[in-house]
Coordinates of C-alpha atoms and ligand atoms in Angstrom, one line a residue:
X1 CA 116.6 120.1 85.7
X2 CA 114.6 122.3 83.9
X3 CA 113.3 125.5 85.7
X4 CA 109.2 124.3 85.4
X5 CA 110.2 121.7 87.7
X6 CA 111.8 123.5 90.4
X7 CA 109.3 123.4 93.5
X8 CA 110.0 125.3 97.0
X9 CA 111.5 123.9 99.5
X10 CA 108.4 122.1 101.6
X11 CA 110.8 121.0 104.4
X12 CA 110.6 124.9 105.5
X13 CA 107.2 125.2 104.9
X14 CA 103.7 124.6 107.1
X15 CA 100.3 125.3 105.8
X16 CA 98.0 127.6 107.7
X17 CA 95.0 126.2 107.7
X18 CA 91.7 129.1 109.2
X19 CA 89.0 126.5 109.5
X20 CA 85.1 127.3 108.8
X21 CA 84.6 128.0 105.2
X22 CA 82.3 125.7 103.7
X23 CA 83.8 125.1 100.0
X24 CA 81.8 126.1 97.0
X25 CA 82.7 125.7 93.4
X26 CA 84.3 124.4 90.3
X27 CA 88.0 122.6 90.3
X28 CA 89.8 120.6 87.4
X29 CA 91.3 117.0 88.5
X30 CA 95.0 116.6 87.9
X31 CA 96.3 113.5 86.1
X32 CA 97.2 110.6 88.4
X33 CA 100.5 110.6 89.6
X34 CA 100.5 106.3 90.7
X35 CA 99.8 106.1 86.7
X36 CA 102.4 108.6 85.8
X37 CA 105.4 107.6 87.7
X38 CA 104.8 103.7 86.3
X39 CA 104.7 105.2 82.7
X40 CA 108.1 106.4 83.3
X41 CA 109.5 103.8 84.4
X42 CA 108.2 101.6 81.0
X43 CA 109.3 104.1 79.0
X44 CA 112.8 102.6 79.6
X45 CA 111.5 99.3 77.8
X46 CA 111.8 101.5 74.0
X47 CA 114.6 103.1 72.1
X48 CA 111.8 105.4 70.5
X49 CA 110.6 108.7 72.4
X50 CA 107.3 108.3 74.3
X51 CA 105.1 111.5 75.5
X52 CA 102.9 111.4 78.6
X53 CA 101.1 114.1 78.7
X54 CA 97.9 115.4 82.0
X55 CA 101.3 114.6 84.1
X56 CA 100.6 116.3 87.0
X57 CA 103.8 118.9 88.7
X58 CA 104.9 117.0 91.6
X59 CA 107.5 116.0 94.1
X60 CA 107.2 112.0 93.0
X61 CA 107.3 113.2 89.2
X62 CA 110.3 115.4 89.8
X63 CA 111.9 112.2 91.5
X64 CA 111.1 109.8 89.4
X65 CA 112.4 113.0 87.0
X66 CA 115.9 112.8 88.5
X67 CA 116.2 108.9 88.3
X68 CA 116.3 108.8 85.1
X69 CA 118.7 111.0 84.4
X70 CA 120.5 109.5 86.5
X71 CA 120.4 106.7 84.1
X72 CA 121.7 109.0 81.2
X73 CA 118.1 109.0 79.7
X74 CA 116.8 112.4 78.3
X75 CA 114.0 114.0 79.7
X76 CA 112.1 117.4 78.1
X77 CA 109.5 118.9 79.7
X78 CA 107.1 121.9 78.4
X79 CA 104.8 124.8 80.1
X80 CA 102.3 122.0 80.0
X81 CA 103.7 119.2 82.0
X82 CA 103.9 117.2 78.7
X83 CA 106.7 115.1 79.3
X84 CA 108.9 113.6 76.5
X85 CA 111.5 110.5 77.1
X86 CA 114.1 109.2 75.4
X87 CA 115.8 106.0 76.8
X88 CA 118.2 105.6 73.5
X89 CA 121.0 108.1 76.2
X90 CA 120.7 105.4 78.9
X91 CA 124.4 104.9 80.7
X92 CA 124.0 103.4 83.5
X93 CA 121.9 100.5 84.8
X94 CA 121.8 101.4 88.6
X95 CA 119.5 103.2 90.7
X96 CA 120.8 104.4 93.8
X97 CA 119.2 103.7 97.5
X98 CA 119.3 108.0 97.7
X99 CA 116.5 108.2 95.2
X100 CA 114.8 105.0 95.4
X101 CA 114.0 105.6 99.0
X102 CA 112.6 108.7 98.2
X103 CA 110.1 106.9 96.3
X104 CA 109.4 103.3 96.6
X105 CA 107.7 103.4 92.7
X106 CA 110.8 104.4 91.3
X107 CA 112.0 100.4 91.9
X108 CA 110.0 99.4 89.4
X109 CA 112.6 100.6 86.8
X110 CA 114.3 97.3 87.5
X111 CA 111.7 95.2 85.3
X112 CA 111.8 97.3 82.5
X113 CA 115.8 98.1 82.5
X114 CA 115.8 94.1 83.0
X115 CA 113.7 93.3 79.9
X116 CA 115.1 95.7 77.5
X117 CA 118.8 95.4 78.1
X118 CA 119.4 92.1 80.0
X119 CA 120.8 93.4 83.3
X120 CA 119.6 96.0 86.6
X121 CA 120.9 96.7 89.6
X122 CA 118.6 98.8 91.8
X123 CA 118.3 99.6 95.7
X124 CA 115.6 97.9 97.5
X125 CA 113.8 100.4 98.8
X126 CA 112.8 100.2 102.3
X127 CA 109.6 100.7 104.8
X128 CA 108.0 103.8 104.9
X129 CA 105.9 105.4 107.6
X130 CA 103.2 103.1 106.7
X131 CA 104.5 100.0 107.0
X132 CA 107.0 97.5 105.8
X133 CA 106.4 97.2 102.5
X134 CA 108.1 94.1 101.2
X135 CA 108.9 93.4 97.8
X136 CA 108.6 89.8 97.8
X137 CA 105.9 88.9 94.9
X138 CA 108.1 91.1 92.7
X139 CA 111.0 89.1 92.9
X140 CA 109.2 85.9 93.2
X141 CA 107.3 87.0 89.6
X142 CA 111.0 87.8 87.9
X143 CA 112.7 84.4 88.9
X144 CA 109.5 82.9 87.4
X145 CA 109.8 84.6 84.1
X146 CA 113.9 83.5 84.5
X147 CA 115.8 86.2 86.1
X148 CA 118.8 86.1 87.9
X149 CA 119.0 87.9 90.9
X150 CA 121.3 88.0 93.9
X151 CA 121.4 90.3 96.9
X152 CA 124.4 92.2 97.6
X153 CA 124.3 95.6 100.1
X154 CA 121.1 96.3 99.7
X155 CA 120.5 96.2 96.3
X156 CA 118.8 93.3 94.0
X157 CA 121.2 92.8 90.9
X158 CA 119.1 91.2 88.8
X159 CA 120.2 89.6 85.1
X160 CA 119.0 87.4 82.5
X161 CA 121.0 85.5 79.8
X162 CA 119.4 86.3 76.1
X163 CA 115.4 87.2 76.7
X164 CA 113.1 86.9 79.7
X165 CA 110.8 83.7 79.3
X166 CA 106.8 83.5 79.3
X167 CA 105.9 82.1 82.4
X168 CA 103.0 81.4 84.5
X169 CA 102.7 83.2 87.7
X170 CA 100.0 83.9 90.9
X171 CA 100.3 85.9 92.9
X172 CA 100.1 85.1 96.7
X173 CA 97.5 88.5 97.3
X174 CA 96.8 91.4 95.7
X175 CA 99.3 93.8 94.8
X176 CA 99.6 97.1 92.8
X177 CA 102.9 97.2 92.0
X178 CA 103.4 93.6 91.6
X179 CA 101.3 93.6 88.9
X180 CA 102.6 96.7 87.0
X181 CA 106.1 95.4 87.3
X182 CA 105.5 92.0 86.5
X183 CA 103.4 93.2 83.4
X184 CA 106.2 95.4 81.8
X185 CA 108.8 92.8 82.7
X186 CA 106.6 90.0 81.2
X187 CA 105.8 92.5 77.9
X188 CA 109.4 91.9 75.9
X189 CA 109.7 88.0 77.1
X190 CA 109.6 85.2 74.7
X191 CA 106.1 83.8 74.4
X192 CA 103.4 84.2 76.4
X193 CA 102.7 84.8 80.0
X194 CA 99.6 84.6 82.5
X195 CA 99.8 86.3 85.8
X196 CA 97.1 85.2 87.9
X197 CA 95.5 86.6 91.1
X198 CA 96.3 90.4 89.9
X199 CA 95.3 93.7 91.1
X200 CA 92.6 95.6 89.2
X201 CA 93.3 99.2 90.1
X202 CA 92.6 101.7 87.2
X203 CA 96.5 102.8 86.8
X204 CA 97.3 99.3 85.8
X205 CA 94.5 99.6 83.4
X206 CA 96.5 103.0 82.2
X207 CA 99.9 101.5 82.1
X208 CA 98.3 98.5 80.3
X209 CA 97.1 100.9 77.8
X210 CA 100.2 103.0 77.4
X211 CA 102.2 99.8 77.0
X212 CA 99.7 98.7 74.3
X213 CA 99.8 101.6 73.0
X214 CA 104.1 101.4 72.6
X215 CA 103.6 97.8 70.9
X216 CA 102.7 95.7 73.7
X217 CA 100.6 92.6 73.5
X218 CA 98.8 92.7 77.2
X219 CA 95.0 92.1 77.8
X220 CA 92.7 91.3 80.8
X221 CA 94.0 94.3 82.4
X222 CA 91.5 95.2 84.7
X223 CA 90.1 91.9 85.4
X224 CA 92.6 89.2 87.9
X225 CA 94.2 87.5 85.0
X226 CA 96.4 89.3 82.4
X227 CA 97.5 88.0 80.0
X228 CA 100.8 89.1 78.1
X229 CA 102.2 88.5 74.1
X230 CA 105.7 88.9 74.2
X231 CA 106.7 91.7 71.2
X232 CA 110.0 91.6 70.2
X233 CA 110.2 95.4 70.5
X234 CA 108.5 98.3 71.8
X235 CA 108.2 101.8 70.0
X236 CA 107.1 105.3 70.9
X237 CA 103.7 106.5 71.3
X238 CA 101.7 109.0 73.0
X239 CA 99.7 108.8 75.8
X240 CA 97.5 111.3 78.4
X241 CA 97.2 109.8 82.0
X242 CA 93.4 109.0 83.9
X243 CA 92.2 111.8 86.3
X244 CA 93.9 111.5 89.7
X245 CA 91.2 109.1 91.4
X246 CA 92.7 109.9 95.2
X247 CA 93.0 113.5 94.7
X248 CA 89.1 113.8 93.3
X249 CA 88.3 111.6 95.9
X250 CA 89.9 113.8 98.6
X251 CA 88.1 117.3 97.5
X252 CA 84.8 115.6 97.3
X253 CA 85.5 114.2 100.9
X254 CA 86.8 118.0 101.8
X255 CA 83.3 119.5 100.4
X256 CA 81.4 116.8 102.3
X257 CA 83.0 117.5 105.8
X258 CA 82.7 121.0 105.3
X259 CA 78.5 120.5 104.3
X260 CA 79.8 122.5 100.6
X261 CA 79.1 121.8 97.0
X262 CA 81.8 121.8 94.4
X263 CA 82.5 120.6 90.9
X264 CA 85.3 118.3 89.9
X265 CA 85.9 118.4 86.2
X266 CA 87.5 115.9 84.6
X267 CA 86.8 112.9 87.1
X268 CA 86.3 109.6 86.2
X269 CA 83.5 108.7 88.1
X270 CA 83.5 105.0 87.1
X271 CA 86.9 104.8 88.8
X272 CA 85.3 106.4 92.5
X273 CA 82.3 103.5 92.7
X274 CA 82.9 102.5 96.6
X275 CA 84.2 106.4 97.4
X276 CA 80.9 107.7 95.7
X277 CA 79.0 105.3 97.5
X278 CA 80.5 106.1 101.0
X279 CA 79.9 109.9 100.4
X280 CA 75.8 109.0 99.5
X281 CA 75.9 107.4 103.2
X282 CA 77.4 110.1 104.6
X283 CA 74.2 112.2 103.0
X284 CA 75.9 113.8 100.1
X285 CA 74.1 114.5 96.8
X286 CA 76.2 113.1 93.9
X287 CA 75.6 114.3 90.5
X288 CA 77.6 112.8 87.4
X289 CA 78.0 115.1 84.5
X290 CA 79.6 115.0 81.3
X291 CA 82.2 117.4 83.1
X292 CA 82.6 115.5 86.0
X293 CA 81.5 114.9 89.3
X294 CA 79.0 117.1 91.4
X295 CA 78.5 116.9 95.6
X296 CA 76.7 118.6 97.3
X297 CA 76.0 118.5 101.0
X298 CA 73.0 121.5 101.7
X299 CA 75.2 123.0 104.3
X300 CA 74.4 119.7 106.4
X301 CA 76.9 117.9 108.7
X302 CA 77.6 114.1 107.8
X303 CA 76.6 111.2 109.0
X304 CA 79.3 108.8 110.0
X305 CA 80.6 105.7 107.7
X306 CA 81.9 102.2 108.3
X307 CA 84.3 101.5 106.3
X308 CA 86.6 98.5 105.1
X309 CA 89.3 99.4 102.6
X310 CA 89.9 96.4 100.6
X311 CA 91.8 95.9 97.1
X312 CA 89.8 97.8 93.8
X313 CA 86.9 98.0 93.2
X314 CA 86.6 98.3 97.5
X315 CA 87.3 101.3 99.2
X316 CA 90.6 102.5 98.8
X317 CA 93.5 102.9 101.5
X318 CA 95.1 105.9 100.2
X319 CA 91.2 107.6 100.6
X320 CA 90.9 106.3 103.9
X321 CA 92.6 108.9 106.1
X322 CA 90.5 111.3 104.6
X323 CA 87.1 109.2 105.1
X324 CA 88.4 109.6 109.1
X325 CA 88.6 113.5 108.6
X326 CA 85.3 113.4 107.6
X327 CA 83.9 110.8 110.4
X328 CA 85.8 113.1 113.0
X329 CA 83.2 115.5 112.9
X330 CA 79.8 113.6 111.3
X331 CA 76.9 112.5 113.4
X332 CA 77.2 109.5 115.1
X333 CA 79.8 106.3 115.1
X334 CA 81.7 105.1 112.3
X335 CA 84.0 102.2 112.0
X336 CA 87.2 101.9 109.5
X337 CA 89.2 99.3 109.3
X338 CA 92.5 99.1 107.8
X339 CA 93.3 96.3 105.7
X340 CA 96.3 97.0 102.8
X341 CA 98.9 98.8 105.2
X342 CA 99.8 97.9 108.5
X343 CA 100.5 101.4 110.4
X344 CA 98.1 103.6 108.5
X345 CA 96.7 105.0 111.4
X346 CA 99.2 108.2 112.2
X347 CA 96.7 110.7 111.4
X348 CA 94.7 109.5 114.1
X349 CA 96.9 110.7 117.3
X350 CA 97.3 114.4 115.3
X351 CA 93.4 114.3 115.1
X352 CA 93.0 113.2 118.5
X353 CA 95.3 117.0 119.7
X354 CA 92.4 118.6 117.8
X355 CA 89.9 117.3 120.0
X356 CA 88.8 114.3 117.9
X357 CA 86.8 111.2 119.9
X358 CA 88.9 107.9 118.0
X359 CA 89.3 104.7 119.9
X360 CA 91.9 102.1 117.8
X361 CA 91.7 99.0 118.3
X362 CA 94.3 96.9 116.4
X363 CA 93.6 97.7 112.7
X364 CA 90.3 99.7 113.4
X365 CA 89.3 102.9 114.8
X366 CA 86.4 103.9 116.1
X367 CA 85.4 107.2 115.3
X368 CA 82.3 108.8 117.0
X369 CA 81.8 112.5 115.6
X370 CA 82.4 115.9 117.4
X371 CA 80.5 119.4 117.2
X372 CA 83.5 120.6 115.8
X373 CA 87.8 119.9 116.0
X374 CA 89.9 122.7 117.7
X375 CA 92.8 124.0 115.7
X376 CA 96.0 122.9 117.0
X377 CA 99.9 122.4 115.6
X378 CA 99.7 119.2 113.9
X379 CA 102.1 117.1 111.9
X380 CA 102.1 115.4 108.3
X381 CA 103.5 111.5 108.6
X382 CA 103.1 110.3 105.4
X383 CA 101.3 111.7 102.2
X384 CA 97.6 110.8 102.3
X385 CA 97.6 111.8 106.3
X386 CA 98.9 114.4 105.6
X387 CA 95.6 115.9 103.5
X388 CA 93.4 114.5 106.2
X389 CA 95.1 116.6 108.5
X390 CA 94.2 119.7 105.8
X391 CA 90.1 118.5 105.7
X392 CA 90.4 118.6 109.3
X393 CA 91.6 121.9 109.6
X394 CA 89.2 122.9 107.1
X395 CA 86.5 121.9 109.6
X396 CA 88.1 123.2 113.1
X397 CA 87.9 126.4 114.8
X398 CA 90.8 128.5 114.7
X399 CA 93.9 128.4 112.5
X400 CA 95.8 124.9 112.2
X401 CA 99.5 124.9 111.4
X402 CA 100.3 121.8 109.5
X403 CA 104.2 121.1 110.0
X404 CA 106.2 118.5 107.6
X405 CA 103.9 119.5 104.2
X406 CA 106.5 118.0 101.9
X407 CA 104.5 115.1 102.7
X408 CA 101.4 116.1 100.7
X409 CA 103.4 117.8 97.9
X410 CA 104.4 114.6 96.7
X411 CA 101.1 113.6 95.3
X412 CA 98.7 117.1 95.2
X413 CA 99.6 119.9 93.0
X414 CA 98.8 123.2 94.1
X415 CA 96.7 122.4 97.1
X416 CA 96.1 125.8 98.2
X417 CA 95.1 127.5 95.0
X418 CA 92.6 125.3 94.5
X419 CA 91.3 124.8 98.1
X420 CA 91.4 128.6 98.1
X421 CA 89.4 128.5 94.5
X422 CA 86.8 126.5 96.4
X423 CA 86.8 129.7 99.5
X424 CA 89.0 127.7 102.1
X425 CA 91.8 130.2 104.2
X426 CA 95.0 128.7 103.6
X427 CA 98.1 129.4 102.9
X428 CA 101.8 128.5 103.3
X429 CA 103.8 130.0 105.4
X430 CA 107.3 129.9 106.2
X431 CA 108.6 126.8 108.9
Ligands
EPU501 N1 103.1 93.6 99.6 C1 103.9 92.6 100.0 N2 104.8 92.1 99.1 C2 104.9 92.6 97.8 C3 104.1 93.6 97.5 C4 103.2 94.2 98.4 O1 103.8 92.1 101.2 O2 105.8 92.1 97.1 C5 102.1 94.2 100.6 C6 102.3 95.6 101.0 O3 103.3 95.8 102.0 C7 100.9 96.1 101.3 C8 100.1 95.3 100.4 O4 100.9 94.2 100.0 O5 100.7 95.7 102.6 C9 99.6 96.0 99.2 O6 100.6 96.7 98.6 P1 100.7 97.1 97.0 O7 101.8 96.4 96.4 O8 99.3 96.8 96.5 O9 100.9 98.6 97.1 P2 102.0 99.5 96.3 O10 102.1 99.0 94.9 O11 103.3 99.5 97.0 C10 100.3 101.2 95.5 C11 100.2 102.7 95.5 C12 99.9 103.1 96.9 C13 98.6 102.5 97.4 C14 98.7 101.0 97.2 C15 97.4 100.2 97.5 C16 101.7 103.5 93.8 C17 102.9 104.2 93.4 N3 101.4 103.3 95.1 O12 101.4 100.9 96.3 O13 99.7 104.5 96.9 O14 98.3 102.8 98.7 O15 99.1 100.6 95.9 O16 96.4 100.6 96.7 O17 100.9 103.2 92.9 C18 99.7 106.7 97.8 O18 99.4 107.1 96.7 O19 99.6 107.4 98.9 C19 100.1 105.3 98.0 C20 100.7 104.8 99.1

């Protein structure tokens, strides 16, 4: 692996976390990592080089990194994070339960591995912390378009004689990855296919675009129905991934809690609607330039938010643990309900040890807002609890040790230097 890509080892590492400094100042998004990891995977669907480039230096890219080399396909990386990838090496079709459960994106290589060469075999990939995570509507959407595909030890070994076939396909419910598979499976098939009842999210906007962009014939991306040509090849192209819409989301929510005012350049603000929205409740200023976003909070605490996270446009689930931060110490009551995963609640019982007031009640909690949270050793379950955990050290008194960080390094880069750009007191120190 080349050295740029060699991270420390989180599993020994907590963050320190001095609460009290309200953050101030100017911070550049990264790219999105949800878009970045898909576009590797569809790189496997061309002979030709692509380069992604705003890739942001993470845990999940360096995963999704050492999958396919595992595959025999070539991967060069600069100082930048511009990534180049060449699928013409590819050896092997299989991608083993060791990496796959170490990111459950990194399944969606079977679709494109599937459409380009006929044949797959990859591990399912498991629950995670927060929650079962079934894989059900992708498999459903590849027998559609004609694959084969049997079960055997835990992995799906999937095959199709000559070329996949157009179909027509709905969905059963929203679903993320659904739809990104299904679209790069569908983009080599023979004629034309409609999948119906599809999720909207801006990354499958992005991988729509990057697969248009390699030849592909897809469009109503961003709407419920897409619609997909089948090409009879794909080629090489370049592409630069959307801001990261979680992690822009998550240092706006940071300033908020802490009453701050900061600057992040680079957002796409018309991919934040219901997170802007929720922060203007919660009596924060937002100002879009052409740089970016602006908040700012006059030094005031914030006023609690209900909240329903709901498929795109709603309010997102992976912003939700850090809408609870926030509510943990606002003014009054605020309701959130969880409605994409089943167990995303973990945060709440480390927020409760630093003093929070949550009631849960089946999928919603109850948050009514304290003075201020006391600093206590905490835990990181999963990776958007485990920046909630950071806001809310960022708002207690005392210093917070954060345990099980490799959490959060799987999808922020370089949380400290820029928390510590914006005047927070962290830092990571040994486990
Ligand atoms: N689901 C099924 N069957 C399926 C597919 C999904 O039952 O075949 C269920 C899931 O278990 C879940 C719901 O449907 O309860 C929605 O899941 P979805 O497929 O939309 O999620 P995903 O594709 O697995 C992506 C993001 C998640 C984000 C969700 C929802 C990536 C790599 N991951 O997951 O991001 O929370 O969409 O927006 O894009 C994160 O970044 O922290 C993260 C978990």
């Amino acid at each position: 692996m080349p050295s740029i890509l060699l991270l420390s080892d989180p599993v020994l590492e907590k963050l320190r976390i001095s609460g009290g400094a309200t953050l101030h100042g100017e911070l550049n998004a990264s790219g999105a990592k949800n878009s970045a990891v898909l576009m590797f995977a569809a790189s496997l669907l061309s002979k030709e080089p692509v380069t992604i480039s705003n890739v942001p230096h993470l845990r999940d890219i360096t995963n999704m990194i050492e999958l396919l080399g595992s595959l025999g396909v070539e991967v060069v990386v600069d100082d930048s994070m511009n990534i180049e990838i060449h699928a013409n090496t590819i050896s092997s079709f299989v991608a083993e339960y060791d990496i796959v459960k170490t990111m459950r994106a990194s399944f969606l290589v079977l679709g494109p591995m599937l459409a380009h060469y006929g044949k797959a075999i990859v591990s399912l990939p498991g629950g995670c912390a927060i929650g079962t995570r079934p894989v059900d509507q992708h498999l459903k959407g590849l027998r559609a378009l004609g694959t084969k595909i049997e079960m055997k030890d835990g992995y799906v070994h999937a095959s199709v004689e000559n070329k996949l076939k157009g179909t027509h396909f709905i969905f059963d419910f929203s679903t993320v990855g659904g739809t990104e598979h299904l679209m790069m499976a569908a983009v080599l098939a023979e004629g034309q296919t409609v999948h119906e009842n599809c999720a909207m999210e801006p990354e499958i906007t992005d991988l729509a675009e990057f697969l248009n962009k390699m030849g592909a014939k897809v469009r109503g991306q961003g709407t419920n129905t897409i619609i997909i040509d089948g090409v009879e090849e794909m080629h090489g192209c370049h592409h630069r991934v959307i801001a990261d819409r979680v992690e822009v989301a998550t240092y706006l929510i940071a300033a908020a809690a802490t009453g701050g005012k900061v600057k992040v350049k680079g957002a796409q603000p018309e991919h934040l609607g219901a997170v802007l929205a929720k922060l203007q409740e919660a009596g924060a200023e937002i100002n879009i330039c052409d740089e970016g976003i602006e908040l700012d909070m006059k030094n005031k605490r914030p006023k609690a938010v209900d909240l329903v996270t709901a498929p795109y446009p709603g309010f997102p689930t992976d912003m939700q643990a850090q809408m609870m931060a926030l509510n943990a110490v606002a003014e009054g009551t605020g309701t959130i309900q969880e409605n994409i995963f089943e167990n995303r609640f973990m945060h709440v019982s480390e927020l409760l040890r630093m003093g929070a007031n949550i009631k849960l009640d089946g999928n919603t909690a109850i948050v009514t807002g304290v003075e201020k949270l006391k600093a206590a050793p905490i835990m990181a379950t999963d990776l958007r609890a485990s920046i909630s955990l950071v806001i809310a050290g960022l708002v207690a008194e005392g210093d917070t040790l954060v345990d099980r960080i490799y959490h959060m390094d799987r999808g922020y880069e370089q949380v400290e230097e820029k928390l510590r750009m914006l005047g927070a007191d962290i830092e990571r120190v040994p486990g």
